[in-house]
Amino acid sequence: MVDDVFTPGIKAGRLEQGAYAAQFSDLHPPLDHHEALVAADRCYFCHDAPCITACPTDIDIPLFIRQIATGTPDAAAKTILGQNIMGGMCARVCPTEQLCEQSCVREVAEGKPVLIGQLQRYATDHLQQQGIHPFTRAGATGKTVAVVGAGPAGLSCAHRLAMLGHDVVVYDARPKAGGLNEFGIAAYKTPNGFAQDEVDWLLKIGGICIETGKALGEGLTLDALKAEFDAVFLAIGLGGVNALGAEGEDKDGVTDAVDFIAELRQSSDLTALPIGRDVVVIGGGMTAIDAAVQAKLLGALNVTLVYRRGRDRMNASPFEQDLAASKGVRIVTHAVPVAVHGNGAVREIEFEYVDGAMKGTGEMLRLPADQVFKAIGQTLQGDGLPDLEGRKIAVTGAGRTSVKGVWAGGDCASGGDDLTVTAVAEGRDAAMDIHAVLSA
């Protein structure tokens, strides 16, 4: 018998078996051929197009849209992938409504931008589904590079280096490559195993060896890598999760949102994945939104997302906030957790409302909860790293660190905005800088 949404506690199978596929179907179904042509026809093909400036990877957006409009989607894909080798994933998860589409002349004039993200997906999918890899390796340079971390930054760097003729070994702590694309993004954004399909397609360039189950401090040291390889690129992400700082947060049922998302992404049977009846998510970024929405899609009765500041300060985009609300997620702002209540396991979580200066008001809020997900930011982990800036690896230029021969990029490096598309750009740019140094 199905444990429906009203059953208390953390239970699996809250929905009828057939409901899960519908709940976790593609958030933005792909454009068909006719839809793509109609969407492409709306582009003005601007000179000095503001959408290019807004794209962290500097894709020539008017050019690739013109190529779609003239019936050459594979040429469009090559235009995209030449700047962003993970253009297929970025088309699915990039906040285009805040970047290229927000800058679109159509958006400014009419409030309805060209569908740049969906057109990008149309082109890249058209090419990748044929198994075609549009790039070939240059002649072998005899140089070798170690890349630590097989997420967007690491894979982007590895691909560009391999294309330039270097041999690359990519190390990753997880059992498979992909990083946050594979383990940290909501399942409804990248269904049907797309993340791994993209990795497999990317590796068709050749010259890249992936070694999983290896991390800095666990069989790898920076000194050893420097001794063995001509250059090292660190793309280790942020492995630690910040603590709530609330009394009783060690109770059963209080877990990290990133772990929940990873478990869901790797699950082969969502009916077997347990979820609480009353779920509280603490945080205001994309991880918090992804956890909250997916908890609701799994059948949680009440899902509340609580953030310490106002909605205008949330890292999650307005689109993502509206998506959460549309799925039935309640968003509470200006509240900080102070205590987790329960006898061994969480039963309630208590918050204090705060003002704009983050000072407590004395007003309290208690929410029933049998499951609490922490999504309040991640921290850098690792020993023997280059110099830090704040809580990340300090970099200058195209990712150079304080250690000669070592570069860094992605979430672990200072600067940037923790987006997949930014990580791809940083990996690409570091690879070009590494190539220039190795070729000197």
GROMACS .gro file of C-alpha atoms in nm, residues 25-388:
model
  364
   25SER     CA    1   1.001   1.486  -1.667
   26ASP     CA    2   1.198   1.744  -1.864
   27LEU     CA    3   1.143   2.092  -1.720
   28HIS     CA    4   1.177   2.252  -2.064
   29PRO     CA    5   1.086   2.004  -2.340
   30PRO     CA    6   1.309   2.050  -2.645
   31LEU     CA    7   1.202   2.256  -2.945
   32ASP     CA    8   1.108   2.063  -3.257
   33HIS     CA    9   1.243   2.167  -3.597
   34HIS     CA   10   0.956   2.404  -3.677
   35GLU     CA   11   0.958   2.563  -3.332
   36ALA     CA   12   1.334   2.622  -3.360
   37LEU     CA   13   1.296   2.797  -3.695
   38VAL     CA   14   1.017   3.019  -3.562
   39ALA     CA   15   1.220   3.107  -3.252
   40ALA     CA   16   1.533   3.177  -3.457
   41ASP     CA   17   1.338   3.405  -3.690
   42ARG     CA   18   1.276   3.647  -3.399
   43CYS     CA   19   1.648   3.727  -3.365
   44TYR     CA   20   1.759   4.067  -3.499
   45PHE     CA   21   2.118   3.935  -3.545
   46CYS     CA   22   2.245   4.247  -3.372
   47HIS     CA   23   2.587   4.395  -3.442
   48ASP     CA   24   2.778   4.416  -3.111
   49ALA     CA   25   2.498   4.206  -2.966
   50PRO     CA   26   2.448   4.259  -2.591
   51CYS     CA   27   2.365   3.890  -2.548
   52ILE     CA   28   2.726   3.799  -2.637
   53THR     CA   29   2.860   4.032  -2.370
   54ALA     CA   30   2.622   3.879  -2.116
   55CYS     CA   31   2.737   3.523  -2.191
   56PRO     CA   32   3.024   3.416  -1.960
   57THR     CA   33   3.163   3.196  -2.240
   58ASP     CA   34   3.132   3.468  -2.510
   59ILE     CA   35   2.935   3.252  -2.753
   60ASP     CA   36   2.854   3.432  -3.080
   61ILE     CA   37   2.481   3.401  -3.023
   62PRO     CA   38   2.355   3.587  -3.333
   63LEU     CA   39   2.579   3.371  -3.551
   64PHE     CA   40   2.458   3.039  -3.415
   65ILE     CA   41   2.094   3.149  -3.432
   66ARG     CA   42   2.145   3.258  -3.796
   67GLN     CA   43   2.295   2.915  -3.866
   68ILE     CA   44   1.985   2.750  -3.720
   69ALA     CA   45   1.761   2.981  -3.925
   70THR     CA   46   1.946   2.883  -4.245
   71GLY     CA   47   1.908   2.511  -4.176
   72THR     CA   48   2.259   2.429  -4.053
   73PRO     CA   49   2.212   2.333  -3.685
   74ASP     CA   50   2.534   2.131  -3.676
   75ALA     CA   51   2.731   2.440  -3.777
   76ALA     CA   52   2.545   2.626  -3.503
   77ALA     CA   53   2.647   2.359  -3.254
   78LYS     CA   54   3.013   2.395  -3.353
   79THR     CA   55   2.988   2.773  -3.303
   80ILE     CA   56   2.853   2.711  -2.952
   81LEU     CA   57   3.084   2.427  -2.857
   82GLY     CA   58   3.393   2.611  -2.977
   83GLN     CA   59   3.340   2.850  -2.688
   84ASN     CA   60   3.155   2.624  -2.445
   85ILE     CA   61   3.222   2.252  -2.481
   86MET     CA   62   2.941   2.184  -2.232
   87GLY     CA   63   2.692   2.394  -2.423
   88GLY     CA   64   2.432   2.119  -2.404
   89MET     CA   65   2.427   2.117  -2.025
   90CYS     CA   66   2.447   2.494  -1.999
   91ALA     CA   67   2.147   2.523  -2.232
   92ARG     CA   68   1.953   2.325  -1.971
   93VAL     CA   69   2.077   2.476  -1.644
   94CYS     CA   70   2.218   2.820  -1.722
   95PRO     CA   71   2.007   3.108  -1.582
   96THR     CA   72   1.958   3.254  -1.928
   97GLU     CA   73   1.677   3.472  -1.795
   98GLN     CA   74   1.942   3.663  -1.597
   99LEU     CA   75   2.220   3.654  -1.857
  100CYS     CA   76   2.185   3.646  -2.236
  101GLU     CA   77   1.805   3.657  -2.255
  102GLN     CA   78   1.781   3.943  -2.007
  103SER     CA   79   2.013   4.143  -2.235
  104CYS     CA   80   1.827   4.048  -2.553
  105VAL     CA   81   1.700   4.350  -2.747
  106ARG     CA   82   1.363   4.176  -2.781
  107GLU     CA   83   1.341   4.144  -2.402
  108VAL     CA   84   1.419   4.512  -2.353
  109ALA     CA   85   1.168   4.624  -2.614
  110GLU     CA   86   0.889   4.368  -2.577
  111GLY     CA   87   0.946   4.176  -2.255
  112LYS     CA   88   0.982   3.856  -2.456
  113PRO     CA   89   1.339   3.756  -2.545
  114VAL     CA   90   1.459   3.527  -2.818
  115LEU     CA   91   1.466   3.174  -2.673
  116ILE     CA   92   1.845   3.162  -2.672
  117GLY     CA   93   1.881   2.879  -2.421
  118GLN     CA   94   1.632   2.652  -2.597
  119LEU     CA   95   1.787   2.727  -2.936
  120GLN     CA   96   2.128   2.641  -2.795
  121ARG     CA   97   1.990   2.310  -2.674
  122TYR     CA   98   1.830   2.242  -3.012
  123ALA     CA   99   2.162   2.287  -3.192
  124THR     CA  100   2.386   2.097  -2.950
  125ASP     CA  101   2.141   1.810  -2.912
  126HIS     CA  102   2.112   1.780  -3.291
  127LEU     CA  103   2.487   1.728  -3.316
  128GLN     CA  104   2.550   1.519  -3.007
  129GLN     CA  105   2.264   1.278  -3.075
  130GLN     CA  106   2.442   1.184  -3.398
  131GLY     CA  107   2.753   1.094  -3.199
  132ILE     CA  108   2.950   1.354  -3.392
  133HIS     CA  109   3.244   1.526  -3.224
  134PRO     CA  110   3.328   1.837  -3.426
  135PHE     CA  111   3.686   1.884  -3.304
  136THR     CA  112   4.009   1.691  -3.362
  137ARG     CA  113   4.332   1.684  -3.167
  138ALA     CA  114   4.637   1.878  -3.269
  139GLY     CA  115   4.967   1.696  -3.301
  140ALA     CA  116   5.100   1.548  -2.977
  141THR     CA  117   5.304   1.796  -2.773
  142GLY     CA  118   5.456   1.540  -2.539
  143LYS     CA  119   5.329   1.741  -2.242
  144THR     CA  120   5.107   1.598  -1.971
  145VAL     CA  121   4.862   1.779  -1.744
  146ALA     CA  122   4.681   1.663  -1.432
  147VAL     CA  123   4.329   1.788  -1.374
  148VAL     CA  124   4.189   1.730  -1.027
  149GLY     CA  125   3.811   1.731  -1.041
  150ALA     CA  126   3.587   1.604  -1.320
  151GLY     CA  127   3.318   1.870  -1.295
  152PRO     CA  128   3.243   2.143  -1.551
  153ALA     CA  129   3.567   2.337  -1.496
  154GLY     CA  130   3.786   2.027  -1.496
  155LEU     CA  131   3.628   1.867  -1.800
  156SER     CA  132   3.629   2.194  -1.993
  157CYS     CA  133   3.998   2.242  -1.917
  158ALA     CA  134   4.079   1.880  -2.003
  159HIS     CA  135   3.899   1.895  -2.337
  160ARG     CA  136   4.069   2.215  -2.449
  161LEU     CA  137   4.412   2.083  -2.345
  162ALA     CA  138   4.351   1.754  -2.526
  163MET     CA  139   4.238   1.942  -2.836
  164LEU     CA  140   4.565   2.135  -2.827
  165GLY     CA  141   4.764   1.810  -2.826
  166HIS     CA  142   4.843   1.757  -2.457
  167ASP     CA  143   4.777   1.433  -2.270
  168VAL     CA  144   4.547   1.479  -1.972
  169VAL     CA  145   4.471   1.268  -1.667
  170VAL     CA  146   4.157   1.372  -1.478
  171TYR     CA  147   4.120   1.260  -1.117
  172ASP     CA  148   3.791   1.267  -0.930
  173ALA     CA  149   3.680   1.151  -0.588
  174ARG     CA  150   3.341   1.029  -0.710
  175PRO     CA  151   3.276   0.695  -0.879
  176LYS     CA  152   3.193   0.868  -1.209
  177ALA     CA  153   3.281   1.193  -1.384
  178GLY     CA  154   3.054   1.494  -1.414
  179GLY     CA  155   3.083   1.677  -1.083
  180LEU     CA  156   2.781   1.891  -1.000
  181ASN     CA  157   2.635   1.826  -1.345
  182GLU     CA  158   2.602   1.460  -1.249
  183PHE     CA  159   2.549   1.481  -0.874
  184GLY     CA  160   2.429   1.829  -0.785
  185ILE     CA  161   2.159   1.949  -1.027
  186ALA     CA  162   1.788   1.876  -1.005
  187ALA     CA  163   1.691   1.560  -1.192
  188TYR     CA  164   1.408   1.733  -1.382
  189LYS     CA  165   1.660   1.969  -1.544
  190THR     CA  166   1.876   1.692  -1.693
  191PRO     CA  167   1.666   1.376  -1.724
  192ASN     CA  168   1.745   1.059  -1.919
  193GLY     CA  169   2.112   1.041  -1.823
  194PHE     CA  170   2.211   1.349  -2.021
  195ALA     CA  171   2.499   1.444  -1.788
  196GLN     CA  172   2.684   1.116  -1.847
  197ASP     CA  173   2.600   1.117  -2.217
  198GLU     CA  174   2.763   1.458  -2.245
  199VAL     CA  175   3.074   1.337  -2.060
  200ASP     CA  176   3.102   1.037  -2.292
  201TRP     CA  177   3.062   1.261  -2.595
  202LEU     CA  178   3.321   1.511  -2.465
  203LEU     CA  179   3.578   1.233  -2.419
  204LYS     CA  180   3.557   1.145  -2.790
  205ILE     CA  181   3.827   1.408  -2.845
  206GLY     CA  182   4.078   1.151  -2.716
  207GLY     CA  183   4.385   1.207  -2.502
  208ILE     CA  184   4.189   1.223  -2.174
  209CYS     CA  185   4.212   0.951  -1.910
  210ILE     CA  186   3.961   0.959  -1.622
  211GLU     CA  187   4.063   0.807  -1.288
  212THR     CA  188   3.781   0.799  -1.034
  213GLY     CA  189   3.790   0.741  -0.659
  214LYS     CA  190   4.094   0.965  -0.618
  215ALA     CA  191   4.103   1.297  -0.434
  216LEU     CA  192   4.364   1.531  -0.292
  217GLY     CA  193   4.464   1.396   0.047
  218GLU     CA  194   4.338   1.050  -0.043
  219GLY     CA  195   4.617   0.904  -0.250
  220LEU     CA  196   4.700   1.232  -0.426
  221THR     CA  197   4.919   1.520  -0.317
  222LEU     CA  198   4.987   1.843  -0.498
  223ASP     CA  199   5.362   1.794  -0.468
  224ALA     CA  200   5.342   1.449  -0.626
  225LEU     CA  201   5.128   1.576  -0.911
  226LYS     CA  202   5.367   1.863  -0.977
  227ALA     CA  203   5.656   1.618  -0.990
  228GLU     CA  204   5.478   1.385  -1.234
  229PHE     CA  205   5.303   1.630  -1.466
  230ASP     CA  206   5.404   1.942  -1.656
  231ALA     CA  207   5.108   2.136  -1.515
  232VAL     CA  208   4.821   2.089  -1.270
  233PHE     CA  209   4.468   2.232  -1.282
  234LEU     CA  210   4.264   2.221  -0.962
  235ALA     CA  211   3.888   2.201  -1.007
  236ILE     CA  212   3.804   2.036  -0.677
  237GLY     CA  213   3.483   2.224  -0.605
  238LEU     CA  214   3.359   2.279  -0.252
  239GLY     CA  215   3.322   1.955  -0.060
  240GLY     CA  216   3.225   2.072   0.287
  241VAL     CA  217   2.884   2.199   0.401
  242ASN     CA  218   2.845   2.482   0.650
  243ALA     CA  219   2.685   2.410   0.986
  244LEU     CA  220   2.354   2.567   1.085
  245GLY     CA  221   2.485   2.686   1.417
  246ALA     CA  222   2.155   2.585   1.576
  247GLU     CA  223   2.110   2.383   1.892
  248GLY     CA  224   2.024   2.019   1.817
  249GLU     CA  225   2.125   2.021   1.452
  250ASP     CA  226   2.287   1.678   1.496
  251LYS     CA  227   1.948   1.510   1.529
  252ASP     CA  228   1.838   1.238   1.288
  253GLY     CA  229   1.659   1.379   0.987
  254VAL     CA  230   1.887   1.683   0.952
  255THR     CA  231   2.098   1.627   0.641
  256ASP     CA  232   2.287   1.813   0.372
  257ALA     CA  233   2.083   1.915   0.069
  258VAL     CA  234   2.371   1.830  -0.164
  259ASP     CA  235   2.370   1.470  -0.039
  260PHE     CA  236   1.994   1.445  -0.090
  261ILE     CA  237   2.022   1.576  -0.446
  262ALA     CA  238   2.311   1.341  -0.523
  263GLU     CA  239   2.120   1.040  -0.388
  264LEU     CA  240   1.816   1.133  -0.593
  265ARG     CA  241   2.022   1.184  -0.908
  266GLN     CA  242   2.185   0.842  -0.871
  267SER     CA  243   1.867   0.657  -0.776
  268SER     CA  244   1.742   0.401  -1.027
  269ASP     CA  245   1.406   0.376  -0.851
  270LEU     CA  246   1.253   0.697  -0.717
  271THR     CA  247   0.971   0.501  -0.556
  272ALA     CA  248   1.228   0.366  -0.311
  273LEU     CA  249   1.366   0.708  -0.216
  274PRO     CA  250   1.226   0.819   0.122
  275ILE     CA  251   1.107   1.172   0.183
  276GLY     CA  252   0.949   1.341   0.484
  277ARG     CA  253   0.590   1.454   0.514
  278ASP     CA  254   0.700   1.792   0.652
  279VAL     CA  255   1.024   1.909   0.493
  280VAL     CA  256   1.216   2.226   0.573
  281VAL     CA  257   1.499   2.349   0.350
  282ILE     CA  258   1.732   2.617   0.485
  283GLY     CA  259   1.908   2.835   0.230
  284GLY     CA  260   1.848   3.070  -0.061
  285GLY     CA  261   2.057   2.941  -0.350
  286MET     CA  262   2.005   2.700  -0.636
  287THR     CA  263   2.079   2.398  -0.418
  288ALA     CA  264   1.806   2.502  -0.175
  289ILE     CA  265   1.553   2.547  -0.456
  290ASP     CA  266   1.647   2.216  -0.620
  291ALA     CA  267   1.614   2.031  -0.290
  292ALA     CA  268   1.282   2.194  -0.202
  293VAL     CA  269   1.121   2.137  -0.542
  294GLN     CA  270   1.236   1.776  -0.560
  295ALA     CA  271   1.111   1.706  -0.208
  296LYS     CA  272   0.770   1.828  -0.323
  297LEU     CA  273   0.787   1.621  -0.642
  298LEU     CA  274   0.866   1.310  -0.436
  299GLY     CA  275   0.541   1.354  -0.247
  300ALA     CA  276   0.619   1.564   0.061
  301LEU     CA  277   0.299   1.723   0.191
  302ASN     CA  278   0.453   2.045   0.324
  303VAL     CA  279   0.781   2.190   0.200
  304THR     CA  280   0.905   2.520   0.341
  305LEU     CA  281   1.218   2.699   0.225
  306VAL     CA  282   1.354   2.939   0.487
  307TYR     CA  283   1.610   3.208   0.406
  308ARG     CA  284   1.775   3.456   0.639
  309ARG     CA  285   1.741   3.758   0.409
  310GLY     CA  286   1.480   3.890   0.165
  311ARG     CA  287   1.390   3.725  -0.163
  312ASP     CA  288   1.579   3.997  -0.350
  313ARG     CA  289   1.899   3.874  -0.181
  314MET     CA  290   1.851   3.509  -0.270
  315ASN     CA  291   2.114   3.364  -0.503
  316ALA     CA  292   1.843   3.162  -0.674
  317SER     CA  293   1.700   3.352  -0.969
  318PRO     CA  294   1.346   3.491  -0.965
  319PHE     CA  295   1.255   3.224  -1.221
  320GLU     CA  296   1.371   2.950  -0.985
  321GLN     CA  297   1.191   3.109  -0.691
  322ASP     CA  298   0.871   3.125  -0.895
  323LEU     CA  299   0.920   2.764  -1.005
  324ALA     CA  300   0.941   2.656  -0.641
  325ALA     CA  301   0.628   2.850  -0.552
  326SER     CA  302   0.443   2.700  -0.849
  327LYS     CA  303   0.523   2.351  -0.719
  328GLY     CA  304   0.377   2.434  -0.378
  329VAL     CA  305   0.693   2.527  -0.189
  330ARG     CA  306   0.635   2.791   0.079
  331ILE     CA  307   0.913   3.051   0.099
  332VAL     CA  308   0.978   3.220   0.434
  333THR     CA  309   1.232   3.502   0.448
  334HIS     CA  310   1.415   3.700   0.718
  335ALA     CA  311   1.439   3.403   0.956
  336VAL     CA  312   1.739   3.219   1.103
  337PRO     CA  313   1.740   2.875   1.267
  338VAL     CA  314   1.801   2.873   1.640
  339ALA     CA  315   1.706   2.521   1.754
  340VAL     CA  316   1.611   2.178   1.626
  341HIS     CA  317   1.360   2.005   1.853
  342GLY     CA  318   1.286   1.635   1.888
  343ASN     CA  319   1.370   1.325   2.087
  344GLY     CA  320   1.660   1.184   1.887
  345ALA     CA  321   1.503   1.276   1.553
  346VAL     CA  322   1.383   1.615   1.436
  347ARG     CA  323   1.016   1.695   1.500
  348GLU     CA  324   1.023   2.075   1.483
  349ILE     CA  325   1.268   2.344   1.390
  350GLU     CA  326   1.259   2.686   1.550
  351PHE     CA  327   1.350   3.014   1.380
  352GLU     CA  328   1.384   3.373   1.489
  353TYR     CA  329   1.278   3.652   1.258
  354VAL     CA  330   1.551   3.907   1.188
  355ASP     CA  331   1.548   4.260   1.050
  356GLY     CA  332   1.739   4.393   0.752
  357ALA     CA  333   2.054   4.426   0.963
  358MET     CA  334   2.027   4.057   1.065
  359LYS     CA  335   1.938   4.149   1.423
  360GLY     CA  336   1.692   3.927   1.603
  361THR     CA  337   1.343   4.067   1.654
  362GLY     CA  338   1.243   3.830   1.933
  363GLU     CA  339   0.960   3.691   1.719
  364MET     CA  340   0.984   3.314   1.682
  365LEU     CA  341   0.854   3.065   1.427
  366ARG     CA  342   0.828   2.690   1.485
  367LEU     CA  343   0.775   2.462   1.189
  368PRO     CA  344   0.689   2.091   1.208
  369ALA     CA  345   0.961   1.893   1.036
  370ASP     CA  346   1.055   1.530   1.004
  371GLN     CA  347   1.328   1.615   0.752
  372VAL     CA  348   1.554   1.922   0.733
  373PHE     CA  349   1.792   1.991   0.446
  374LYS     CA  350   2.084   2.228   0.496
  375ALA     CA  351   2.172   2.434   0.188
  376ILE     CA  352   2.360   2.724   0.344
  377GLY     CA  353   2.677   2.715   0.141
  378GLN     CA  354   2.973   2.486   0.093
  379THR     CA  355   3.334   2.516   0.197
  380LEU     CA  356   3.670   2.428   0.048
  381GLN     CA  357   3.832   2.110   0.174
  382GLY     CA  358   4.190   1.996   0.133
  383ASP     CA  359   4.540   2.025   0.275
  384GLY     CA  360   4.851   2.160   0.110
  385LEU     CA  361   4.658   2.387  -0.126
  386PRO     CA  362   4.791   2.709  -0.281
  387ASP     CA  363   4.729   3.039  -0.101
  388LEU     CA  364   4.367   3.121  -0.025
   0.00000   0.00000   0.00000
